[in-house]
Amino acid sequence: MNINWMEEVLKRKEELIRDTQQFLRIKSVLDEASATKEAPLGQGVYEALQYLLRRGEAEGFTAKNVDGLAGHLEFGQGEELVGVLCHVDVVPPGDGWTSDPFSAEIRDGKIYARGAIDDKGPTMAAFYAMKIVKELGLPLKKRVRMIIGTDEESNWRCVDHYFKHEEMPTMGFAPDADFPIIYAEKGIADFDLCQKPVETNENGDIQLQSFQSGLRYNMVPDFAEAVLLVKNGQSNEIKQYFEQFLHTNGLNGQAAVNDKTVTLRLEGVSAHGAEPNNGKNAGLFMASFLARVSLDKNAQAFIRFVNDYFVGDSRGGALGVAYSDDITGDLTINVGILSYRQETGGKLGVNLRYPVTNDMEQTKKTIEQVCEKCGFTLENFSGLKAHHIDKNHVLVKTLQRVYEEQTGEKAFLISIGGATYARSLNAGVAFGPQFPGRPDVAHQKDEYIMIEDLLKATAIYAQAIYELAK
């Protein structure tokens, strides 16, 4: 059957753009303050879920609301199920936008809104893809189901709840990342490394009163502050030494002297924790400076631990856990939070991403052994297992063919350190909507989707759904 998928999309272009704008105008940010029994993650997220379910019902899909945490839209018949995993929640808009982040304004062929590329624009593309296949009355041997999540940007409570109660698709894709195809995702572990209290703390002439850097495990911290109590009149020397350190390392920051207190501030460069080397970790730079100062015993032990095992080493070499494979590349370590208080000691919040063939249990044991030796404990461990689908799987082969037919370009396979909903499927990949060479504007101010890309992605998804379900 020879179908011109792009032609089918263009017939519905105005309607698709209008629905995408309407969908983007819903402020679907997690808001537990407005949560109710029917809207457990807040009113905005629930409104977006309801919008999609009602819109689906109007198109003749079978709609189901799964306790306000998730939902689905389904059509077709057959034993097997093809899943399309989307999410309607968005991250907070932040400041500095050119237009209102929920106005979905169109400028220069782009729709600007929070969620435009992540993930409400792509969700609407997938919705229209399903609508096209259904309206063409094409014969299918499988059911097609859009699974709608509401908590992807936070804790994944939606898919966790959904798959406890609903069927697992035979195979499927998540339109929430990059084209061509993401077939492997690293495992992710978050944990704290906590300093054990030292019985006797010899307070030297320079005491570290506090040190704070970073707010999230999965971000490279871009700011650090340390407060020193200096009893020996060396305050101005420390200030000069710090300024020299900033200059040598090409960093911005300042030192403020107030009587015996010296407050040091340092700016780094933020980046996603999946590749710490893309940023400059302000906390690690601060620790590197503090290692040159003769601190009190407890603080010294903390700073030495940070320097010996993490400064200049995002691959776990010093910890003895470095690992790499051909599928997903290197194990990476991001120290996203560093904190120290004189009364309670120090703590590191770590985000570790490991290749699909890495044994995480062994990695954890190795880190615990290092901690034991240095007076630390590993606590609050949580994570997501690695995800990988064989490159010869029928899902991968089908999507490669569809992508190549639609774009005329090679459908190479990608592995990532991030996490998409694809990993909640037994056999799932992430598939678009970001085309190669396009800037990544997800989570940024002035987030947008190019209308040309929205249409192109819809055509790709329509053919993909048909090929997988026919």
mmCIF file of N, CA, C and O in Angstrom, residues 83-130:
data_model
loop_
_atom_site.group_PDB
_atom_site.id
_atom_site.type_symbol
_atom_site.label_atom_id
_atom_site.label_comp_id
_atom_site.label_asym_id
_atom_site.label_seq_id
_atom_site.Cartn_x
_atom_site.Cartn_y
_atom_site.Cartn_z
ATOM 1 N N GLY A 83 2.817 0.269 21.752
ATOM 2 C CA GLY A 83 2.706 1.400 22.679
ATOM 3 C C GLY A 83 3.426 2.645 22.170
ATOM 4 O O GLY A 83 4.479 2.558 21.552
ATOM 5 N N VAL A 84 2.806 3.810 22.419
ATOM 6 C CA VAL A 84 3.456 5.098 22.161
ATOM 7 C C VAL A 84 3.414 5.847 23.494
ATOM 8 O O VAL A 84 2.337 6.205 23.972
ATOM 9 N N LEU A 85 4.580 6.041 24.114
ATOM 10 C CA LEU A 85 4.635 6.595 25.474
ATOM 11 C C LEU A 85 4.941 8.089 25.459
ATOM 12 O O LEU A 85 6.012 8.499 24.993
ATOM 13 N N CYS A 86 4.001 8.870 25.959
ATOM 14 C CA CYS A 86 4.157 10.332 25.967
ATOM 15 C C CYS A 86 3.952 10.860 27.389
ATOM 16 O O CYS A 86 3.477 10.137 28.256
ATOM 17 N N HIS A 87 4.288 12.133 27.604
ATOM 18 C CA HIS A 87 3.945 12.741 28.902
ATOM 19 C C HIS A 87 3.462 14.176 28.719
ATOM 20 O O HIS A 87 3.900 14.878 27.805
ATOM 21 N N VAL A 88 2.544 14.561 29.594
ATOM 22 C CA VAL A 88 1.909 15.884 29.476
ATOM 23 C C VAL A 88 2.444 16.889 30.490
ATOM 24 O O VAL A 88 2.152 18.076 30.397
ATOM 25 N N ASP A 89 3.241 16.426 31.474
ATOM 26 C CA ASP A 89 3.792 17.366 32.455
ATOM 27 C C ASP A 89 5.004 18.072 31.853
ATOM 28 O O ASP A 89 5.688 17.541 30.985
ATOM 29 N N VAL A 90 5.244 19.295 32.333
ATOM 30 C CA VAL A 90 6.398 20.082 31.868
ATOM 31 C C VAL A 90 7.162 20.619 33.079
ATOM 32 O O VAL A 90 6.611 20.708 34.174
ATOM 33 N N VAL A 91 8.420 20.994 32.852
ATOM 34 C CA VAL A 91 9.192 21.608 33.942
ATOM 35 C C VAL A 91 8.718 23.056 34.117
ATOM 36 O O VAL A 91 8.149 23.639 33.190
ATOM 37 N N PRO A 92 8.951 23.664 35.297
ATOM 38 C CA PRO A 92 8.560 25.061 35.477
ATOM 39 C C PRO A 92 9.203 25.946 34.403
ATOM 40 O O PRO A 92 10.320 25.667 33.963
ATOM 41 N N PRO A 93 8.500 27.016 33.984
ATOM 42 C CA PRO A 93 9.012 27.800 32.855
ATOM 43 C C PRO A 93 10.283 28.600 33.161
ATOM 44 O O PRO A 93 11.106 28.795 32.279
ATOM 45 N N GLY A 94 10.448 29.069 34.423
ATOM 46 C CA GLY A 94 11.595 29.928 34.718
ATOM 47 C C GLY A 94 11.392 31.314 34.121
ATOM 48 O O GLY A 94 10.338 31.629 33.562
ATOM 49 N N ASP A 95 12.440 32.140 34.209
ATOM 50 C CA ASP A 95 12.329 33.549 33.783
ATOM 51 C C ASP A 95 13.031 33.792 32.443
ATOM 52 O O ASP A 95 13.710 32.923 31.921
ATOM 53 N N GLY A 96 12.854 35.016 31.952
ATOM 54 C CA GLY A 96 13.635 35.480 30.803
ATOM 55 C C GLY A 96 13.064 35.141 29.437
ATOM 56 O O GLY A 96 13.769 35.224 28.435
ATOM 57 N N TRP A 97 11.784 34.774 29.373
ATOM 58 C CA TRP A 97 11.172 34.422 28.082
ATOM 59 C C TRP A 97 10.853 35.677 27.271
ATOM 60 O O TRP A 97 10.534 36.727 27.826
ATOM 61 N N THR A 98 10.891 35.554 25.946
ATOM 62 C CA THR A 98 10.535 36.661 25.061
ATOM 63 C C THR A 98 9.024 36.855 25.033
ATOM 64 O O THR A 98 8.526 37.972 24.955
ATOM 65 N N SER A 99 8.279 35.752 25.055
ATOM 66 C CA SER A 99 6.811 35.829 25.139
ATOM 67 C C SER A 99 6.360 34.936 26.295
ATOM 68 O O SER A 99 7.150 34.141 26.807
ATOM 69 N N ASP A 100 5.104 35.071 26.693
ATOM 70 C CA ASP A 100 4.571 34.254 27.786
ATOM 71 C C ASP A 100 4.813 32.764 27.483
ATOM 72 O O ASP A 100 4.457 32.290 26.413
ATOM 73 N N PRO A 101 5.449 32.030 28.442
ATOM 74 C CA PRO A 101 5.784 30.627 28.179
ATOM 75 C C PRO A 101 4.583 29.711 27.948
ATOM 76 O O PRO A 101 4.745 28.584 27.488
ATOM 77 N N PHE A 102 3.369 30.189 28.258
ATOM 78 C CA PHE A 102 2.173 29.382 28.003
ATOM 79 C C PHE A 102 1.242 30.055 26.980
ATOM 80 O O PHE A 102 0.055 29.758 26.930
ATOM 81 N N SER A 103 1.799 30.943 26.158
ATOM 82 C CA SER A 103 0.965 31.591 25.126
ATOM 83 C C SER A 103 1.028 30.837 23.807
ATOM 84 O O SER A 103 0.191 31.021 22.929
ATOM 85 N N ALA A 104 2.035 29.955 23.652
ATOM 86 C CA ALA A 104 2.220 29.179 22.403
ATOM 87 C C ALA A 104 2.222 30.097 21.188
ATOM 88 O O ALA A 104 1.603 29.823 20.160
ATOM 89 N N GLU A 105 2.954 31.177 21.303
ATOM 90 C CA GLU A 105 3.047 32.170 20.224
ATOM 91 C C GLU A 105 3.855 31.598 19.055
ATOM 92 O O GLU A 105 4.835 30.878 19.260
ATOM 93 N N ILE A 106 3.439 31.929 17.842
ATOM 94 C CA ILE A 106 4.184 31.495 16.652
ATOM 95 C C ILE A 106 5.018 32.668 16.134
ATOM 96 O O ILE A 106 4.496 33.757 15.888
ATOM 97 N N ARG A 107 6.338 32.453 16.010
ATOM 98 C CA ARG A 107 7.251 33.442 15.420
ATOM 99 C C ARG A 107 8.249 32.698 14.532
ATOM 100 O O ARG A 107 8.816 31.685 14.938
ATOM 101 N N ASP A 108 8.452 33.205 13.341
ATOM 102 C CA ASP A 108 9.456 32.644 12.414
ATOM 103 C C ASP A 108 9.306 31.134 12.225
ATOM 104 O O ASP A 108 10.307 30.398 12.253
ATOM 105 N N GLY A 109 8.059 30.674 12.109
ATOM 106 C CA GLY A 109 7.845 29.247 11.827
ATOM 107 C C GLY A 109 8.073 28.331 13.012
ATOM 108 O O GLY A 109 8.247 27.123 12.850
ATOM 109 N N LYS A 110 8.069 28.915 14.226
ATOM 110 C CA LYS A 110 8.274 28.105 15.434
ATOM 111 C C LYS A 110 7.155 28.395 16.424
ATOM 112 O O LYS A 110 6.706 29.536 16.541
ATOM 113 N N ILE A 111 6.728 27.360 17.160
ATOM 114 C CA ILE A 111 5.773 27.563 18.263
ATOM 115 C C ILE A 111 6.590 27.617 19.547
ATOM 116 O O ILE A 111 7.292 26.666 19.889
ATOM 117 N N TYR A 112 6.505 28.759 20.248
ATOM 118 C CA TYR A 112 7.259 28.954 21.492
ATOM 119 C C TYR A 112 6.382 28.668 22.706
ATOM 120 O O TYR A 112 5.336 29.299 22.875
ATOM 121 N N ALA A 113 6.793 27.728 23.529
ATOM 122 C CA ALA A 113 6.062 27.434 24.770
ATOM 123 C C ALA A 113 6.844 26.431 25.590
ATOM 124 O O ALA A 113 7.611 25.626 25.042
ATOM 125 N N ARG A 114 6.614 26.476 26.900
ATOM 126 C CA ARG A 114 7.180 25.397 27.730
ATOM 127 C C ARG A 114 6.457 24.109 27.356
ATOM 128 O O ARG A 114 5.237 24.077 27.315
ATOM 129 N N GLY A 115 7.241 23.075 27.035
ATOM 130 C CA GLY A 115 6.662 21.809 26.611
ATOM 131 C C GLY A 115 6.572 21.648 25.104
ATOM 132 O O GLY A 115 6.155 20.593 24.617
ATOM 133 N N ALA A 116 6.970 22.685 24.338
ATOM 134 C CA ALA A 116 6.840 22.625 22.879
ATOM 135 C C ALA A 116 7.602 21.429 22.291
ATOM 136 O O ALA A 116 7.096 20.721 21.435
ATOM 137 N N ILE A 117 8.825 21.202 22.790
ATOM 138 C CA ILE A 117 9.620 20.076 22.296
ATOM 139 C C ILE A 117 9.625 18.932 23.315
ATOM 140 O O ILE A 117 9.925 17.793 22.984
ATOM 141 N N ASP A 118 9.282 19.235 24.582
ATOM 142 C CA ASP A 118 9.376 18.241 25.668
ATOM 143 C C ASP A 118 8.167 18.371 26.595
ATOM 144 O O ASP A 118 8.241 19.085 27.565
ATOM 145 N N ASP A 119 7.078 17.667 26.376
ATOM 146 C CA ASP A 119 6.900 16.659 25.367
ATOM 147 C C ASP A 119 5.522 16.823 24.741
ATOM 148 O O ASP A 119 4.967 15.899 24.197
ATOM 149 N N LYS A 120 4.936 18.035 24.892
ATOM 150 C CA LYS A 120 3.547 18.193 24.448
ATOM 151 C C LYS A 120 3.426 18.366 22.930
ATOM 152 O O LYS A 120 2.471 17.887 22.320
ATOM 153 N N GLY A 121 4.411 19.022 22.308
ATOM 154 C CA GLY A 121 4.421 19.115 20.847
ATOM 155 C C GLY A 121 4.512 17.730 20.210
ATOM 156 O O GLY A 121 3.664 17.349 19.398
ATOM 157 N N PRO A 122 5.535 16.925 20.607
ATOM 158 C CA PRO A 122 5.652 15.562 20.088
ATOM 159 C C PRO A 122 4.452 14.675 20.413
ATOM 160 O O PRO A 122 4.073 13.813 19.617
ATOM 161 N N THR A 123 3.835 14.886 21.583
ATOM 162 C CA THR A 123 2.644 14.112 21.960
ATOM 163 C C THR A 123 1.512 14.378 20.967
ATOM 164 O O THR A 123 0.828 13.459 20.520
ATOM 165 N N MET A 124 1.359 15.662 20.605
ATOM 166 C CA MET A 124 0.306 16.002 19.643
ATOM 167 C C MET A 124 0.638 15.444 18.253
ATOM 168 O O MET A 124 -0.253 15.005 17.517
ATOM 169 N N ALA A 125 1.937 15.406 17.920
ATOM 170 C CA ALA A 125 2.351 14.797 16.640
ATOM 171 C C ALA A 125 1.966 13.313 16.622
ATOM 172 O O ALA A 125 1.414 12.807 15.637
ATOM 173 N N ALA A 126 2.228 12.621 17.736
ATOM 174 C CA ALA A 126 1.896 11.187 17.835
ATOM 175 C C ALA A 126 0.375 10.979 17.815
ATOM 176 O O ALA A 126 -0.127 10.020 17.223
ATOM 177 N N PHE A 127 -0.348 11.888 18.459
ATOM 178 C CA PHE A 127 -1.815 11.817 18.481
ATOM 179 C C PHE A 127 -2.364 11.922 17.051
ATOM 180 O O PHE A 127 -3.214 11.137 16.629
ATOM 181 N N TYR A 128 -1.860 12.893 16.295
ATOM 182 C CA TYR A 128 -2.308 13.065 14.911
ATOM 183 C C TYR A 128 -1.868 11.899 14.026
ATOM 184 O O TYR A 128 -2.569 11.529 13.080
ATOM 185 N N ALA A 129 -0.714 11.315 14.339
ATOM 186 C CA ALA A 129 -0.253 10.136 13.603
ATOM 187 C C ALA A 129 -1.261 8.994 13.760
ATOM 188 O O ALA A 129 -1.647 8.336 12.788
ATOM 189 N N MET A 130 -1.713 8.781 15.016
ATOM 190 C CA MET A 130 -2.734 7.759 15.276
ATOM 191 C C MET A 130 -4.046 8.092 14.550
ATOM 192 O O MET A 130 -4.687 7.220 13.955
#
